[in-house]
């Protein structure tokens, strides 16, 4: 009788509490600055007072850009331009953590603005192609297309001829970016946004996946697992890919617009598209991770999360299915300035890790920074975890 020997991929030991690894790339001064920032956002009333003041100061054109630049901006962003972000790219790269340059200029409304954003993303692809440390590029569709038109399409309204022309141009911008990503071998992530504009974004993403993911996943759509329909959408996309003989690129996130989504649903009287509680979102997220690993031959996945349980679970599922940590079909991603304990400990253990590194003029990046401040106060435990780890590392360095 022949015995079948199954060699399991050993799971590397990962300890997310290893602050020496997590913060090796930060100087003492930078850590003290991080301590200050997270101490501020940790108190809801200080945070809301500070964000309220910053919003007012920017509207009133008070000279506070310098202060923002030296504090929150430096902590959460790479710089004001691609060139300025180079230092951060190199510093992360030294510890095998890749960068995704995230051009964070929001609120473009003109065709010229959309063209400018497209040019910037094309430059990012060029930069990624020549760099060892930039494995992906990313865009938000609202940087390339009018949110108002996306909303009209989403609610099945008929477009005027001019709107139809504008949407066609937006589709051409998206195609140009994905085509260049394909030609340069740089995978492209398409961020997910609010449900009331997301259907046409998903449709564009599906078309791009069918066109460019023939041999491997070049285009990744984003699945917000706080949505009650996301798991079904993922399964449906997988079935389509099987039928069409292409690959699915899936960036899994929980979702960033929960409060906004619920408020709008309540105001307009429709059922909220968001899971009723955190446990249901967590289950959907983890089920989606499992599904992707189980179908890795057809699905490449990026786990975009700061949740230690989900990140650990992905490592476990990979080991169970004998997928090596360095398999390039599986990526872990966090935002720059957050959850370094997850990113750097995973990278040290040999997993593929990337950080979203936002960049752009200070004033334009403000909406992004304000969202980080809100997220860190409203997401239970997030800023207190950051604070605890930063303080523990400061103590450890003092004891050396
Ligand atoms: C690399 C990366 C890329 C990202 N890209 C996108 C993107 O394209 N689009 C996007 O929308 N977001 C994006 N995000 C943000 C993401 O969706 C989450 O807001 C953020 O990461 C927090 O979720 P978590 O898994 O890290 O942590 P956790 O702290 O475990 O989860 C917090 C999240 O759980 C959900 N949640 C919390 N309370 C409840 C509740 N009561 N009921 C139901 N659900 C609840 C919310 O989504 C909340 O943000 C991205 C995040 C990362 C790290």
XYZ file of C-alpha atoms and ligand atoms in Angstrom:
453
model
C 0.000 0.000 0.000
C 1.352 3.428 -0.916
C 1.219 6.136 1.695
C 0.580 9.668 0.588
C 2.893 12.120 2.280
C 1.390 15.573 2.573
C 3.989 18.178 3.403
C 2.315 21.107 5.157
C 3.782 24.558 4.604
C 5.080 25.493 8.087
C 3.460 28.660 9.389
C 6.078 31.195 10.442
C 5.763 32.429 14.018
C 4.267 35.885 14.061
C 3.968 37.998 17.156
C 2.149 41.252 16.466
C 3.325 42.658 19.840
C 6.965 42.782 18.736
C 7.360 46.565 18.842
C 11.098 46.467 18.119
C 10.301 45.020 14.683
C 7.187 47.167 14.229
C 8.944 50.494 14.747
C 12.532 49.762 13.676
C 12.102 52.259 10.815
C 11.140 55.110 13.125
C 13.555 57.330 15.028
C 12.902 58.222 18.694
C 11.724 61.684 17.630
C 9.275 60.200 15.114
C 7.926 57.813 17.722
C 7.390 60.686 20.162
C 5.514 62.534 17.425
C 3.349 59.451 16.791
C 2.699 59.269 20.540
C 1.502 62.882 20.487
C -0.777 62.359 17.458
C -2.450 59.207 18.769
C -2.812 60.733 22.271
C -4.770 63.557 20.636
C -7.083 61.391 18.551
C -7.575 58.914 21.370
C -9.773 61.451 23.213
C -12.986 61.865 21.208
C -13.602 65.433 22.423
C -10.018 66.597 21.772
C -10.148 64.975 18.362
C -13.450 66.547 17.363
C -12.328 69.960 18.684
C -9.036 69.708 16.773
C -10.601 68.474 13.524
C -13.306 71.157 13.782
C -10.634 73.824 14.237
C -8.540 72.495 11.336
C -11.573 72.474 9.012
C -12.409 76.021 10.023
C -8.787 77.201 9.706
C -8.487 75.798 6.175
C -11.732 77.438 5.096
C -10.661 80.748 6.671
C -7.252 80.371 4.997
C -5.408 80.648 8.334
C -1.692 79.767 8.017
C -1.761 76.310 9.619
C -0.367 74.261 6.722
C 3.127 74.271 8.251
C 1.900 72.773 11.533
C -0.188 70.107 9.782
C 2.741 69.281 7.525
C 5.066 68.681 10.478
C 2.568 66.581 12.453
C -0.323 64.525 11.009
C 0.786 64.936 7.382
C 4.314 63.668 8.079
C 2.950 60.753 10.053
C 0.295 59.563 7.583
C 1.629 60.765 4.181
C 4.678 60.237 1.995
C 5.065 63.825 0.810
C 3.464 66.402 -1.452
C 4.608 64.691 -4.672
C 5.875 61.361 -6.000
C 9.467 62.623 -5.698
C 8.991 63.745 -2.110
C 7.594 60.303 -1.212
C 10.821 58.590 -2.291
C 12.344 58.641 1.190
C 9.346 56.820 2.693
C 9.358 54.298 -0.188
C 13.015 53.498 0.503
C 12.580 53.307 4.276
C 9.671 50.874 4.023
C 11.433 48.920 1.282
C 14.437 48.371 3.539
C 12.151 46.205 5.714
C 10.501 44.458 2.727
C 7.332 46.499 3.017
C 6.127 47.760 -0.365
C 4.477 51.092 -1.105
C 1.259 51.860 -2.950
C 1.418 55.522 -3.879
C -2.063 56.871 -3.232
C -2.652 60.197 -4.982
C -5.026 61.636 -2.425
C -6.311 64.740 -4.127
C -10.082 64.493 -3.733
C -13.024 66.480 -5.028
C -11.948 66.989 -8.663
C -15.023 68.022 -10.651
C -13.791 69.184 -14.073
C -12.738 67.164 -17.128
C -9.293 68.829 -16.908
C -9.058 67.748 -13.260
C -9.951 64.149 -14.180
C -7.322 64.191 -16.941
C -4.726 65.520 -14.479
C -5.528 62.708 -12.041
C -5.227 60.143 -14.829
C -1.821 61.557 -15.833
C -0.696 61.305 -12.215
C -1.761 57.638 -11.985
C 0.015 56.889 -15.290
C 3.158 58.444 -13.801
C 2.699 56.247 -10.742
C 2.656 53.175 -12.964
C 5.842 54.326 -14.641
C 7.442 54.911 -11.246
C 6.277 51.475 -9.999
C 7.666 49.806 -13.106
C 11.151 51.189 -12.353
C 11.035 50.559 -8.601
C 11.599 47.376 -6.584
C 9.371 48.657 -3.814
C 6.079 49.593 -5.498
C 4.171 46.400 -6.304
C 0.753 48.013 -7.036
C -0.875 51.261 -8.154
C -4.302 52.491 -7.104
C -7.026 54.916 -8.084
C -10.414 56.097 -6.919
C -12.927 56.264 -9.767
C -14.256 59.605 -8.467
C -10.818 61.027 -9.300
C -11.479 60.179 -12.968
C -15.259 60.520 -13.308
C -17.992 62.804 -12.061
C -19.565 61.452 -8.857
C -22.863 63.043 -9.940
C -22.875 61.052 -13.192
C -21.919 57.853 -11.365
C -24.839 58.450 -9.012
C -27.259 58.984 -11.909
C -26.139 55.748 -13.546
C -26.357 53.925 -10.220
C -29.977 55.020 -9.774
C -30.744 54.059 -13.397
C -31.515 57.593 -14.565
C -31.113 58.394 -18.246
C -27.995 60.428 -18.982
C -28.024 63.513 -21.179
C -25.858 63.274 -24.309
C -23.185 65.374 -22.648
C -23.184 63.189 -19.530
C -23.005 60.042 -21.676
C -19.969 61.515 -23.476
C -18.337 62.413 -20.158
C -18.894 58.893 -18.810
C -17.449 57.389 -21.989
C -14.322 59.533 -21.450
C -14.141 58.329 -17.846
C -14.265 54.718 -19.073
C -11.430 55.512 -21.487
C -9.341 56.929 -18.620
C -9.883 53.777 -16.571
C -9.011 51.615 -19.572
C -5.829 53.576 -20.298
C -4.647 53.084 -16.716
C -5.412 49.351 -16.686
C -3.847 48.884 -20.135
C -0.651 50.575 -18.991
C -0.668 48.488 -15.787
C -0.938 45.385 -17.949
C 1.806 46.492 -20.343
C 4.178 47.385 -17.479
C 3.256 44.394 -15.303
C 1.982 46.631 -12.496
C -1.301 45.457 -10.906
C -3.957 48.145 -10.447
C -6.306 48.440 -7.465
C -9.673 50.131 -7.893
C -10.851 51.542 -4.552
C -14.474 51.084 -3.462
C -16.603 54.092 -2.574
C -20.195 54.795 -1.449
C -22.964 52.322 -2.419
C -24.906 54.996 -4.308
C -22.095 55.317 -6.887
C -20.544 51.845 -6.639
C -22.543 49.862 -9.269
C -20.961 51.597 -12.309
C -17.535 51.354 -10.618
C -18.022 47.588 -10.185
C -19.187 47.281 -13.779
C -16.092 49.085 -15.054
C -13.883 46.945 -12.811
C -15.522 43.746 -14.091
C -14.927 44.812 -17.689
C -11.276 45.588 -16.915
C -10.769 42.241 -15.147
C -12.274 40.371 -18.109
C -9.995 42.320 -20.471
C -6.665 42.366 -18.626
C -6.713 39.457 -16.159
C -6.292 36.748 -18.785
C -3.094 35.218 -17.427
C -2.909 36.724 -13.912
C -4.718 39.309 -11.836
C -3.695 42.764 -13.041
C -6.910 44.578 -12.126
C -8.223 44.261 -8.555
C -11.691 45.422 -7.585
C -12.461 46.218 -3.925
C -15.087 44.312 -1.941
C -16.407 46.154 1.131
C -17.395 43.327 3.427
C -19.577 45.552 5.637
C -22.059 45.411 2.744
C -24.625 42.650 3.031
C -24.293 41.807 -0.686
C -20.479 41.713 -0.989
C -19.902 38.012 -0.398
C -22.479 37.163 -3.077
C -20.840 39.677 -5.425
C -17.458 38.043 -4.895
C -18.871 34.568 -5.618
C -20.674 35.921 -8.654
C -17.474 37.547 -9.985
C -15.664 34.270 -9.461
C -18.309 32.395 -11.476
C -18.049 35.005 -14.249
C -14.263 34.642 -14.274
C -14.573 30.863 -14.551
C -16.992 31.192 -17.454
C -14.914 33.915 -19.133
C -11.581 32.207 -18.368
C -9.872 35.064 -16.586
C -8.668 35.798 -13.024
C -10.322 37.740 -10.219
C -8.293 40.346 -8.349
C -9.994 40.949 -4.987
C -9.002 43.617 -2.492
C -10.998 42.843 0.642
C -11.744 45.646 3.098
C -14.426 46.071 5.746
C -15.546 49.488 4.429
C -14.919 53.103 5.307
C -18.293 54.846 4.964
C -20.486 53.029 7.487
C -21.937 56.061 9.290
C -22.623 57.904 6.034
C -24.279 54.820 4.515
C -26.551 54.249 7.493
C -27.529 57.922 7.776
C -28.470 58.114 4.104
C -30.474 54.875 4.221
C -32.384 56.139 7.231
C -32.970 59.579 5.735
C -34.233 58.226 2.405
C -36.098 55.289 3.973
C -34.422 52.288 2.350
C -32.886 49.221 4.027
C -29.311 49.883 5.114
C -26.853 48.064 2.818
C -24.528 47.554 5.804
C -24.439 44.503 8.086
C -26.358 45.117 11.316
C -23.326 44.703 13.590
C -19.546 44.404 13.677
C -19.655 40.623 14.234
C -21.570 40.142 10.967
C -19.040 42.310 9.071
C -16.150 40.378 10.640
C -17.706 37.040 9.658
C -18.274 38.179 6.068
C -14.690 39.476 5.851
C -13.193 36.249 7.181
C -15.469 34.093 4.986
C -14.333 36.088 1.949
C -10.671 35.560 2.916
C -11.279 31.814 3.207
C -13.046 31.724 -0.141
C -10.165 33.511 -1.881
C -7.479 31.241 -0.436
C -9.564 28.177 -1.311
C -9.802 29.412 -4.922
C -6.308 30.811 -5.241
C -5.860 29.301 -8.695
C -8.427 31.772 -9.969
C -8.448 34.530 -7.319
C -5.623 36.782 -6.152
C -6.364 38.553 -2.902
C -5.255 41.582 -0.935
C -6.310 41.676 2.716
C -6.681 45.424 3.389
C -7.138 45.409 7.129
C -5.748 46.507 10.482
C -7.571 43.691 12.226
C -5.103 41.298 13.862
C -7.577 38.388 13.949
C -8.285 38.587 10.208
C -4.605 38.936 9.316
C -3.724 35.925 11.508
C -6.590 33.942 10.049
C -5.264 34.533 6.556
C -1.829 33.234 7.636
C -3.502 30.123 9.107
C -5.573 29.437 5.998
C -2.484 29.817 3.807
C -0.560 27.298 5.918
C -3.502 24.861 5.925
C -3.683 24.976 2.152
C 0.061 24.771 1.756
C 0.396 28.246 0.258
C 3.814 29.699 0.979
C 3.959 33.125 2.725
C 5.692 34.655 -0.285
C 3.098 33.474 -2.828
C 2.521 36.557 -4.959
C -1.218 35.884 -5.262
C -1.728 36.892 -1.628
C -0.988 40.333 -0.160
C -1.471 42.035 3.181
C -2.033 45.801 3.167
C -2.282 48.527 5.780
C -2.305 52.316 5.698
C 0.958 54.208 6.225
C 1.124 55.500 9.798
C -1.128 52.758 11.180
C -0.726 49.164 12.351
C 3.017 48.969 11.836
C 2.965 46.058 14.286
C 1.010 44.038 11.713
C 2.847 45.190 8.577
C 6.437 44.867 9.753
C 5.974 41.617 11.704
C 4.253 39.988 8.713
C 6.963 41.236 6.347
C 9.677 39.905 8.651
C 7.977 36.497 8.570
C 8.168 36.526 4.759
C 4.604 37.547 3.793
C 3.923 40.047 0.993
C 3.090 43.364 2.654
C 2.289 46.806 1.275
C 1.330 50.141 2.755
C -0.983 52.685 1.136
C 1.139 55.856 1.191
C -1.015 58.900 0.454
C 0.601 61.927 -1.116
C -0.416 65.290 -2.534
C -0.469 68.956 -1.510
C -1.238 69.344 2.215
C -4.502 71.196 1.573
C -5.774 68.525 -0.848
C -4.894 65.646 1.462
C -6.867 67.199 4.361
C -10.090 65.184 3.772
C -7.972 62.003 3.977
C -6.303 63.146 7.208
C -9.622 64.130 8.773
C -11.008 60.668 7.928
C -8.014 59.062 9.665
C -8.670 61.197 12.764
C -12.358 60.200 12.780
C -11.576 56.545 12.101
C -9.076 56.385 14.922
C -11.568 57.726 17.415
C -14.672 55.947 16.168
C -13.159 52.511 15.496
C -13.189 50.761 18.853
C -9.731 50.053 20.222
C -7.769 51.215 17.173
C -6.011 54.305 18.521
C -5.601 52.888 22.018
C -3.853 49.872 20.496
C -1.536 52.153 18.497
C -0.855 54.227 21.581
C -0.126 51.208 23.767
C 2.360 49.817 21.235
C 4.089 53.151 20.636
C 4.470 53.755 24.381
C 5.716 50.254 24.967
C 8.382 50.765 22.268
C 9.404 54.137 23.745
C 9.803 52.409 27.141
C 11.769 49.547 25.593
C 14.168 52.008 23.944
C 14.639 53.859 27.243
C 15.615 50.613 28.957
C 18.296 49.778 26.360
C -4.942 48.946 2.436
C -6.327 49.443 2.692
C -7.126 49.824 1.625
C -8.431 50.289 1.864
N -9.241 50.606 0.796
C -10.544 50.923 1.019
C -11.448 51.120 -0.057
O -11.090 51.027 -1.226
N -12.739 51.426 0.239
C -13.203 51.503 1.540
O -14.405 51.736 1.762
N -12.341 51.345 2.580
C -11.039 51.057 2.359
N -10.195 50.860 3.423
C -10.657 51.149 4.807
C -11.356 49.937 5.400
O -12.562 49.726 4.713
C -11.699 50.066 6.891
O -12.412 51.228 7.127
C -10.537 50.095 7.836
O -9.460 49.371 7.352
C -10.971 49.540 9.189
O -11.293 48.152 9.107
P -10.262 47.036 9.620
O -10.531 45.745 8.956
O -8.912 47.575 9.428
O -10.466 47.025 11.193
P -11.608 46.735 12.260
O -11.289 47.709 13.340
O -11.671 45.310 12.646
O -12.981 47.097 11.606
C -13.564 48.343 11.602
C -14.567 48.302 10.481
O -15.607 47.347 10.776
C -16.833 47.802 10.263
N -17.748 48.008 11.412
C -17.463 48.649 12.594
N -18.548 48.697 13.385
C -19.547 48.066 12.713
C -20.917 47.828 13.016
N -21.467 48.233 14.161
N -21.664 47.180 12.096
C -21.139 46.767 10.912
N -19.842 46.966 10.576
C -19.047 47.612 11.458
C -16.554 49.108 9.550
O -16.303 48.806 8.202
C -15.287 49.616 10.228
O -14.517 50.465 9.393
C -8.906 50.398 3.200
C -8.089 50.011 4.265
C -6.828 49.535 4.032
C -5.992 49.117 5.201
